[in-house]
Coordinates of C-alpha atoms in Angstrom, one line a residue:
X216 CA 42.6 -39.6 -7.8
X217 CA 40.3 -38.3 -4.8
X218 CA 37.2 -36.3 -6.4
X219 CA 38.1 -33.7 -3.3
X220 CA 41.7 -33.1 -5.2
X221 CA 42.3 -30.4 -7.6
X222 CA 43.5 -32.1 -11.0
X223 CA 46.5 -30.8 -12.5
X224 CA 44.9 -29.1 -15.6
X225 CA 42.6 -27.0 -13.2
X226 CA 43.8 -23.4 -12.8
X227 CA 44.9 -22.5 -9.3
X228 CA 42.3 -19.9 -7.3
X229 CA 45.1 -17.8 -5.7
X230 CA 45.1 -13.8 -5.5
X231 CA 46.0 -13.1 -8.7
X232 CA 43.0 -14.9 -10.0
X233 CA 40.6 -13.1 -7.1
X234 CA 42.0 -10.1 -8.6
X235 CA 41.5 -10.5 -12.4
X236 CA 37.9 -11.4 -11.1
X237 CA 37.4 -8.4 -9.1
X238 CA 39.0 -6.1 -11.6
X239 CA 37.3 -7.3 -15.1
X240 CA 33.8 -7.1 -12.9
X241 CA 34.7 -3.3 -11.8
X242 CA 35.9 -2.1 -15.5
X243 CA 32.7 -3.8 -17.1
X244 CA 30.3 -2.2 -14.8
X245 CA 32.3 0.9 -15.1
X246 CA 32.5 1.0 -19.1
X247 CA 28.5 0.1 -18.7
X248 CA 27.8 2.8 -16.5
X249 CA 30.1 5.8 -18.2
X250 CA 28.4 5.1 -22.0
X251 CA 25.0 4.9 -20.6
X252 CA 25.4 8.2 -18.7
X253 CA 27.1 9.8 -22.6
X254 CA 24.5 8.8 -24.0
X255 CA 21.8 10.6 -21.4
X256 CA 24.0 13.5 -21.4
X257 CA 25.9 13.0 -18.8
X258 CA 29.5 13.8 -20.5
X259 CA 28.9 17.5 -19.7
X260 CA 29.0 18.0 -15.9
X261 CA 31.1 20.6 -14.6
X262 CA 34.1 20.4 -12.8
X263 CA 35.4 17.2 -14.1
X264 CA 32.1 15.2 -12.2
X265 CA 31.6 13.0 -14.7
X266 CA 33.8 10.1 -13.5
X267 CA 32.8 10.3 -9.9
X268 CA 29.4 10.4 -11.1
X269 CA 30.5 7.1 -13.3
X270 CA 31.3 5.6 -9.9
X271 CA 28.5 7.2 -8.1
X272 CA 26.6 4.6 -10.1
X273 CA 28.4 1.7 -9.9
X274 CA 28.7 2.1 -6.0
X275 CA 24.8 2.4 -6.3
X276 CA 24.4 -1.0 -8.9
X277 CA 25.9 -3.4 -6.0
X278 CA 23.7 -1.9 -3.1
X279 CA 26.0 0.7 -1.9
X280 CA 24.1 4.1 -0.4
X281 CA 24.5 7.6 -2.3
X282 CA 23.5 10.3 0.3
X283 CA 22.1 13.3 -1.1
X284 CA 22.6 17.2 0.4
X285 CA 21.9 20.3 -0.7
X286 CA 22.6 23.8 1.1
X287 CA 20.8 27.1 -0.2
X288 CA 22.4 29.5 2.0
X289 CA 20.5 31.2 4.7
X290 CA 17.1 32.0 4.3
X291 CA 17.1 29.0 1.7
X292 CA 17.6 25.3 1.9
X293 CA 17.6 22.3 -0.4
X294 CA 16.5 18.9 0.3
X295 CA 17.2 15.6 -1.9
X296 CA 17.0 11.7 -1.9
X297 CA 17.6 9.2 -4.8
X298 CA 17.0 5.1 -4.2
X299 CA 17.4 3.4 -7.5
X300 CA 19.6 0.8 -8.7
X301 CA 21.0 0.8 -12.4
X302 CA 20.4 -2.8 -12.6
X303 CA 21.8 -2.8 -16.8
X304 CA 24.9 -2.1 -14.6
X305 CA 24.6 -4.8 -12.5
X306 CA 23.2 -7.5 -14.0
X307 CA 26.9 -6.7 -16.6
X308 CA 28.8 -7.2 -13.0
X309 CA 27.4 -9.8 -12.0
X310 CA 27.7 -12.2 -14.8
X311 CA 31.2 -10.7 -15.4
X312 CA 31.9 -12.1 -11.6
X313 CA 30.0 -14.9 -11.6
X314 CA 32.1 -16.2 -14.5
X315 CA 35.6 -15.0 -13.4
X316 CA 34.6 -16.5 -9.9
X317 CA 33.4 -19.7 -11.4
X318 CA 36.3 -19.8 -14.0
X319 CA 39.2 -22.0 -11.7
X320 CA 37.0 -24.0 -10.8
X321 CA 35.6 -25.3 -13.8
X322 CA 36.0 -29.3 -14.6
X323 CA 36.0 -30.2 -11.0
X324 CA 32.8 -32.3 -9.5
X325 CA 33.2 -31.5 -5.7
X326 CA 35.3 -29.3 -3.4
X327 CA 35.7 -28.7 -0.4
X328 CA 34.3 -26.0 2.2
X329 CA 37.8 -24.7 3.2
X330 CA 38.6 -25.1 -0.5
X331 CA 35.6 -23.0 -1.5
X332 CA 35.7 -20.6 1.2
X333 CA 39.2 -19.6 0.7
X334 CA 38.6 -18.7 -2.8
X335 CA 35.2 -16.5 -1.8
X336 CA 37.4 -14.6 1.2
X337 CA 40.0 -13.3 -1.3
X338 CA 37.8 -11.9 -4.0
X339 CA 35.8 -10.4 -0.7
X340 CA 38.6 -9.0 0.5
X341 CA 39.5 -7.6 -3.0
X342 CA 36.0 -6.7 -3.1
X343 CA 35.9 -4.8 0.1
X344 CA 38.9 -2.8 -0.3
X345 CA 37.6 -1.5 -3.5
X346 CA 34.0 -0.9 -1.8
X347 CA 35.9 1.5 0.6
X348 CA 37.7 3.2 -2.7
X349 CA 34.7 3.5 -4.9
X350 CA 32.7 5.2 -1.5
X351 CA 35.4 7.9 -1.4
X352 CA 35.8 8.8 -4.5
X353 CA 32.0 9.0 -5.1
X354 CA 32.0 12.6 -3.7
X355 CA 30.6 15.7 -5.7
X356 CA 29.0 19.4 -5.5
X357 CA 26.9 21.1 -8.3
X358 CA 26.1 24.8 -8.2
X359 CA 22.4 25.2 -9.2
X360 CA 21.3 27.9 -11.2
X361 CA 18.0 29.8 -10.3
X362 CA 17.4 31.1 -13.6
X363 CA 16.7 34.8 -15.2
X364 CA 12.9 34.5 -13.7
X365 CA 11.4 35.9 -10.8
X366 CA 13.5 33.1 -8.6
X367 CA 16.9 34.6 -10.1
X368 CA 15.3 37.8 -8.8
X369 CA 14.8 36.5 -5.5
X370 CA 17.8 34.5 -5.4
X371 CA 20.5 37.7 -6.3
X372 CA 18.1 40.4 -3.3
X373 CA 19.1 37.8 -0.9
X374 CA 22.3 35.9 -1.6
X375 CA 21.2 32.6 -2.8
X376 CA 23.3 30.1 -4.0
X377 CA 21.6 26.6 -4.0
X378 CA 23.8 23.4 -4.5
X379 CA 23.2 19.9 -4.3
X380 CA 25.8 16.9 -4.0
X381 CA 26.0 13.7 -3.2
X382 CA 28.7 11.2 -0.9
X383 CA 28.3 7.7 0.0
X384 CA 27.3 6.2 3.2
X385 CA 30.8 4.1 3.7
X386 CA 29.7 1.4 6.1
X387 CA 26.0 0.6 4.3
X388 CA 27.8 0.5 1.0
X389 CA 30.3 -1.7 2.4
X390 CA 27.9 -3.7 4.1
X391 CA 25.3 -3.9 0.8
X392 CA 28.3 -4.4 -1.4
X393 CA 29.2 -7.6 0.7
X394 CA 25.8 -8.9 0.5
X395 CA 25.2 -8.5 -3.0
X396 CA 28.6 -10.2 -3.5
X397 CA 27.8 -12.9 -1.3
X398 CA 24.6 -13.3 -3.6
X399 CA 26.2 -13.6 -6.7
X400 CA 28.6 -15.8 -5.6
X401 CA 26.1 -18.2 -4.2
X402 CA 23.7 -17.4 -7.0
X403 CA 27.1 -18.5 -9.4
X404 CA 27.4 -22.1 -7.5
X405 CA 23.1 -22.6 -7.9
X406 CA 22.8 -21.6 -11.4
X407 CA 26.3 -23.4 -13.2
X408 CA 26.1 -27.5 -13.7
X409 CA 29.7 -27.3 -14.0
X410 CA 30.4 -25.9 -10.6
X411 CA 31.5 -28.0 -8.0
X412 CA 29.8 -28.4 -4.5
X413 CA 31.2 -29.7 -1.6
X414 CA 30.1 -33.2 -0.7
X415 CA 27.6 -32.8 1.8
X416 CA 25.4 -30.5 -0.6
X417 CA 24.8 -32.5 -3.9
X418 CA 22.0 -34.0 -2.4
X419 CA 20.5 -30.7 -3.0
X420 CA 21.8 -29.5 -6.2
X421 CA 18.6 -32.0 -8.0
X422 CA 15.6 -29.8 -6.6
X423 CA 18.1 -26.3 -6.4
X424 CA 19.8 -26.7 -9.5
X425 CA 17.3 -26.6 -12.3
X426 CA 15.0 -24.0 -10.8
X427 CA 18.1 -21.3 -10.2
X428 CA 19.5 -21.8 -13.5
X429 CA 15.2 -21.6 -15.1
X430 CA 14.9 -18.5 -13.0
X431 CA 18.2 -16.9 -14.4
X432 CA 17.5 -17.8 -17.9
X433 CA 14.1 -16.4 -17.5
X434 CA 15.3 -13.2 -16.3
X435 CA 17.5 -12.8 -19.1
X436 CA 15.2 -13.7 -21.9
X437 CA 13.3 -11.0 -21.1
X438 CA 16.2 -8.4 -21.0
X439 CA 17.0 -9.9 -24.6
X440 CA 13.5 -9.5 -25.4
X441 CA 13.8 -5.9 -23.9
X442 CA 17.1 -5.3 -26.2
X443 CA 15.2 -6.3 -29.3
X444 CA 12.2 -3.8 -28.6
X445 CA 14.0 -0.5 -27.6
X446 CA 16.8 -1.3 -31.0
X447 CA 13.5 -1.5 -33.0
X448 CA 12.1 1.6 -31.2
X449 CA 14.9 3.3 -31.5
X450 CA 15.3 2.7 -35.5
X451 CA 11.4 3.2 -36.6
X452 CA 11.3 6.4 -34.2
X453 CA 14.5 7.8 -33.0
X454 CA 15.7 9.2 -29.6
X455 CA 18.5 7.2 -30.2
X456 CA 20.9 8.7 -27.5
X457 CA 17.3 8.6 -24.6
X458 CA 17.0 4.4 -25.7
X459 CA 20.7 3.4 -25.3
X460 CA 20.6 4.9 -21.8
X461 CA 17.9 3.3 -20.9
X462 CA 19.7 0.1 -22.6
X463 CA 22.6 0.5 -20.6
X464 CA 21.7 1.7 -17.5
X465 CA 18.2 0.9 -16.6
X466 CA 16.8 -1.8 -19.2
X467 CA 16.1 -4.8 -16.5
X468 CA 14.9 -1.9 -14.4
X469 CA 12.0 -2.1 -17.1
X470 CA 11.9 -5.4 -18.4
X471 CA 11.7 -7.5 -15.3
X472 CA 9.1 -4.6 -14.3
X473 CA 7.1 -5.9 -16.9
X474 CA 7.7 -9.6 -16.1
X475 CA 5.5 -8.5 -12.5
X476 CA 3.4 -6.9 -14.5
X477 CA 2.2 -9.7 -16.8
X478 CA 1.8 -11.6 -13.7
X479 CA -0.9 -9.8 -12.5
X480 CA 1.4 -7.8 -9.6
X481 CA 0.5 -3.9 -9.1
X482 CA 2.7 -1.5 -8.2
X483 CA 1.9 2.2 -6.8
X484 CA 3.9 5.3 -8.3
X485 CA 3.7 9.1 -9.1
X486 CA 6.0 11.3 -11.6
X487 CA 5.8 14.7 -10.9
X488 CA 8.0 17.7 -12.1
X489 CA 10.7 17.9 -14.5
X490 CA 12.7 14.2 -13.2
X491 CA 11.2 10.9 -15.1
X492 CA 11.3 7.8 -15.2
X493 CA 13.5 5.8 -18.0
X494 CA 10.6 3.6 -19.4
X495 CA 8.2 3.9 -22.1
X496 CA 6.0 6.7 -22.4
X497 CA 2.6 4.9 -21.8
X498 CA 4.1 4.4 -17.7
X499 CA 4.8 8.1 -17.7
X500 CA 1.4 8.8 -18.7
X501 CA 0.0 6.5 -16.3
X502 CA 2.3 8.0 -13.0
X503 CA 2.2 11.7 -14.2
X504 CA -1.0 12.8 -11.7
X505 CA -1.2 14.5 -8.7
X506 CA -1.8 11.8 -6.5
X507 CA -0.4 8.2 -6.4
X508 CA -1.5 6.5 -9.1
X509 CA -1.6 2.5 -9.7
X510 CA 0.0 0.8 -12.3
X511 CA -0.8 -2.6 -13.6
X512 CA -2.2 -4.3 -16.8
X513 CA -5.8 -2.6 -16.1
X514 CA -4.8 0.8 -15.6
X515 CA -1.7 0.7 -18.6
X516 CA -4.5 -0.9 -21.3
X517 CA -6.6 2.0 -20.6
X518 CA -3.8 4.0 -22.4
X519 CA -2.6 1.3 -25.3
X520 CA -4.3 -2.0 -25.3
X521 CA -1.1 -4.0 -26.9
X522 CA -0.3 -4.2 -22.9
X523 CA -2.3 -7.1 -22.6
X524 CA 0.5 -8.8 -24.9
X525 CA 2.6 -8.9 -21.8
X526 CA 0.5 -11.5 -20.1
X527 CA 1.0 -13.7 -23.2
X528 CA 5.2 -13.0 -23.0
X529 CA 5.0 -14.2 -19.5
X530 CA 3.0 -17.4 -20.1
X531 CA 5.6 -18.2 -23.1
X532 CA 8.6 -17.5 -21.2
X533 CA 7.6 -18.7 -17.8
X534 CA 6.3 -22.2 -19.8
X535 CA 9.9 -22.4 -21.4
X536 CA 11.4 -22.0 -18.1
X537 CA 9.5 -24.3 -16.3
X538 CA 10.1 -27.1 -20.0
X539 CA 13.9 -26.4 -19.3
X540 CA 13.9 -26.7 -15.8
X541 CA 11.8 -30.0 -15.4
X542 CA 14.2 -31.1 -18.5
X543 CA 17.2 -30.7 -16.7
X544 CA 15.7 -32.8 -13.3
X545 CA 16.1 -36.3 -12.7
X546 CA 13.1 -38.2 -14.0
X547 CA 12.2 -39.5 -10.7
X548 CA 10.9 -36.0 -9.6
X549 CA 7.3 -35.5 -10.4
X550 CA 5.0 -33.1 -11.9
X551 CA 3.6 -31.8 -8.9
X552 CA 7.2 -31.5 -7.1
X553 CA 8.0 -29.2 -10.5
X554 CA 4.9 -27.5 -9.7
X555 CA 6.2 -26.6 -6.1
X556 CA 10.2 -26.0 -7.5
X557 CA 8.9 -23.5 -9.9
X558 CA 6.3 -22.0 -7.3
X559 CA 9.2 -21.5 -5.1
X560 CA 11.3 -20.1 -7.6
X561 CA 9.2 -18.2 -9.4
X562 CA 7.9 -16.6 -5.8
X563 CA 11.9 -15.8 -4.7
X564 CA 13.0 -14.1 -7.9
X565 CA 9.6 -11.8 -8.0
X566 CA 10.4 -11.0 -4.2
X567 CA 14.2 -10.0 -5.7
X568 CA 12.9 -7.9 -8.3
X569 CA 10.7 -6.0 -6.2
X570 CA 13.4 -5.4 -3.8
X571 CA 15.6 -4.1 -6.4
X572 CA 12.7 -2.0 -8.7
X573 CA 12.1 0.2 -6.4
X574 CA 12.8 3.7 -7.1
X575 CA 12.7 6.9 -5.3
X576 CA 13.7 10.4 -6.0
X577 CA 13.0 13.9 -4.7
X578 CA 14.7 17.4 -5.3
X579 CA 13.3 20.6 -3.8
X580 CA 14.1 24.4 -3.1
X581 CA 12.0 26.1 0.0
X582 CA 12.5 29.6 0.7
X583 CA 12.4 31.0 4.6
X584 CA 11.0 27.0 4.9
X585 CA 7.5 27.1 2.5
X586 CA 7.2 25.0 0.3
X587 CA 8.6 24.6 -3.1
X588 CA 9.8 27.3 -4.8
X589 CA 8.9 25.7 -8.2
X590 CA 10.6 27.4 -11.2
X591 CA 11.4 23.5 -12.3
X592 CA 14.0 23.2 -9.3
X593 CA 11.5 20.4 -7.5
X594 CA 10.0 17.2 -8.1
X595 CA 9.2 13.5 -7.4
X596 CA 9.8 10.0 -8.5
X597 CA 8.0 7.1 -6.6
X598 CA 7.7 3.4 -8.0
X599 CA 7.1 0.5 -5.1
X600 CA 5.4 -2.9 -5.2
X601 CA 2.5 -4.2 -3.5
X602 CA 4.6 -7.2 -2.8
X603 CA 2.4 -9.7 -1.5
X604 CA -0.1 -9.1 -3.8
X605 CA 3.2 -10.3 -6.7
X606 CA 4.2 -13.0 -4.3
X607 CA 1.2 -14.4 -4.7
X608 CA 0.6 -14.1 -8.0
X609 CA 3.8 -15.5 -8.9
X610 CA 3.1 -18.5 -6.8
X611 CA 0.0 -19.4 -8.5
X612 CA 2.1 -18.7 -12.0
X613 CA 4.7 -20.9 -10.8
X614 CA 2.2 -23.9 -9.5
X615 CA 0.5 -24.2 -13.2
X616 CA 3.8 -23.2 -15.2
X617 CA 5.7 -25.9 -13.5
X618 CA 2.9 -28.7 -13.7
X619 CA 2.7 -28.0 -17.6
X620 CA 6.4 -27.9 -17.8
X621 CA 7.0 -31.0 -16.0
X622 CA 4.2 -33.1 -18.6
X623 CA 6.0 -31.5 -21.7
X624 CA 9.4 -32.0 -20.7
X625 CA 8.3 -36.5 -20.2
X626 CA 9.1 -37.4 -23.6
X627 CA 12.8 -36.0 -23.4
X628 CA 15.3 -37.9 -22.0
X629 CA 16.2 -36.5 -18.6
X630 CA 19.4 -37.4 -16.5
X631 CA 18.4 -40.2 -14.0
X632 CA 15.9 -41.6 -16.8
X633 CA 18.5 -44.4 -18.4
X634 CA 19.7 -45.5 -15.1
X635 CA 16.1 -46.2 -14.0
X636 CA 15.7 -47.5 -16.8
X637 CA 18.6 -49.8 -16.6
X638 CA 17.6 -50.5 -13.0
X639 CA 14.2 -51.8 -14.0

């Protein structure tokens, strides 16, 4: 039998497969998204929000753009913006993707490009169409109150009714949806030894291989390690409800923000008024000032010195990473090659998580257009990366991590090794 043809055990990639795929993906994130927001209080919205809310964030955990407005009426206005991704929500739609997309094509050792392509275009055109309904449905107005204060006051003399909402931005979320499809489809084929490639690409699946799947594992070793930490947070001091939303719908937001962290990366922020951020209360304390304030080992030790501990996680985790990735090489590759795989790697999946960290809120109330109005209607959100500062950090990581990897991982017995071996 050809290697190009299917056997006749594998399960055929048709529509009805594209749409299992595309349909378990959308009900996990969804499911993720809708208990995370219970538990942070979400269930109580008015006017039967809560579900486009539910889908709000899932159009906003593949990429898609939420577009905030506000309208105050006519001596008032509001003014709002929100960039942040949910990633607990999808890193769940992701690997629930990955898998269904990967699932025909399992026991197979090479496919074909029109064979491969054809089964991509139907979950993307699955995936688009439900892009388009997610964006329209994702549609919502909320009266906000003023209070009994001296802002009711002013609000009832002249006839103010502030309200804020939110809608999508149809063709960015379709276009961001795509991409971030694209990525985990690609990312699916990297990462899974049991995937095939067509012919003219297994030359590369030796260097690309190992370091995707390292990376991946990395990234979720520390989500697991983040899991642990906020169960035993939650048990020895409560907030409860506060940790499993955090668990559900921002925990790699945190965890692989700690990852840059131990590596030495800085990243500039400010929290001001009554929003937050969903971390631990040490990075509140750090971006609560008036002016932008920097955040990095340095400046979090100042307020708890088991921060340093971080650095120590990293150097375990990336070591591990770079063991299993030199372990799953061919023997033939050597240390330094390692060194510049897991550089590589290392530098492309901080560069990801520095794309996706980023967050950015802002709500405010002006009155005949000065200023705030206060009354705990306003405030700000800002977290962003000195990116090449972390890019260049995690190369140096990646350079020793891999070189120490590659001279632990000798003694175990590598693919390519007996062959050589034989060959000699």
């Amino acid at each position: 039998m050809s290697p190009r043809t299917p056997s006749p055990d594998v399960a055929r990639h048709g529509w009805p497969q594209a749409l299992a795929a595309v349909l378990a993906a959308l009900i996990a994130m969804w499911g993720i998204a809708a208990l995370g927001l219970l538990a942070a209080g979400a269930g109580g919205l008015p006017d039967g929000a809560f579900p486009r809310v539910v889908t709000a964030t899932v159009v906003t955990a593949v990429g898609g753009t939420i577009e905030l407005s506000g309208n105050a009426g006519a001596l008032a206005e509001s003014a709002a913006g929100i960039t942040v991704m949910p990633l607990s929500v999808t890193l769940t739609g992701t690997l629930v993707l990955a898998a269904g997309f990967l699932r025909p094509l399992r026991h197979r050792a090479v496919a074909g490009v029109p064979e491969l392509a054809g089964w991509a275009a139907r979950i993307a055109v699955l995936w688009v169409l439900s892009l388009l309904g997610m964006a329209f449905a994702a549609r919502q107005t909320f009266a906000v109150s003023l209070g009994s204060g001296v802002l009711g006051d002013v609000g009832d003399v002249f006839g103010l009714s502030p309200k804020v909402g939110f809608t999508t931005d149809v063709p960015l979320t379709v276009l961001f949806g795509v991409l971030w499809l694209a990525g985990v489809l690609v990312l699916a084929l990297l990462v899974s030894s049991a995937a095939p490639l067509p012919g003219r690409l297994l030359r590369f699946q030796e260097s690309v291989r190992p370091a995707a799947y390292a990376m991946v594992a990395l990234l979720l070793a520390f989500v697991a390690v983040g899991v642990v930490i906020a169960l035993v947070v939650a048990a020895t001091r409560g907030h409860v409800p506060e940790t499993f939303a955090v668990i559900l719908l921002g925990l790699p937001n945190v965890a692989w923000l700690a990852l840059t962290l131990g590596l030495g990366a800085t990243w500039t922020g400010r929290v001001d008024g009554p929003f937050g951020l969903p971390m631990p209360h040490v990075l509140d304390e750090v971006l609560r000032t008036k002016d932008v304030s920097t955040l990095n080992v340095h400046t979090l030790a100042g307020y708890d010195g088991r921060v340093w501990w971080l650095v120590a996680v990293d150097a375990v985790l990336l070591l591990a990473s770079a063991f299993s990735m030199a372990a799953r090489s061919p023997a033939r590759v050597r240390a330094w090659q390692h060194a510049l795989h897991m550089a590589v790697a290392l530098a492309l999946t901080v560069l990801t998580i520095c794309l996706v960290g980023r967050v950015s809120a802002h709500y405010g109330l002006s009155l005949l257009g000065i200023g705030d109005l206060g009354g705990g209607l306003s405030g700000d959100v800002l977290l962003t990366p000195q990116v090449w500062g972390a890019l260049g950090f995690a190369l140096l990581w990646g350079l020793v991590t891999g070189f120490l990897g590659a001279l632990l991982a000798r003694p175990v017995r590598r693919r390519g090794q007996a062959g050589e071996a034989a060959g000699t």
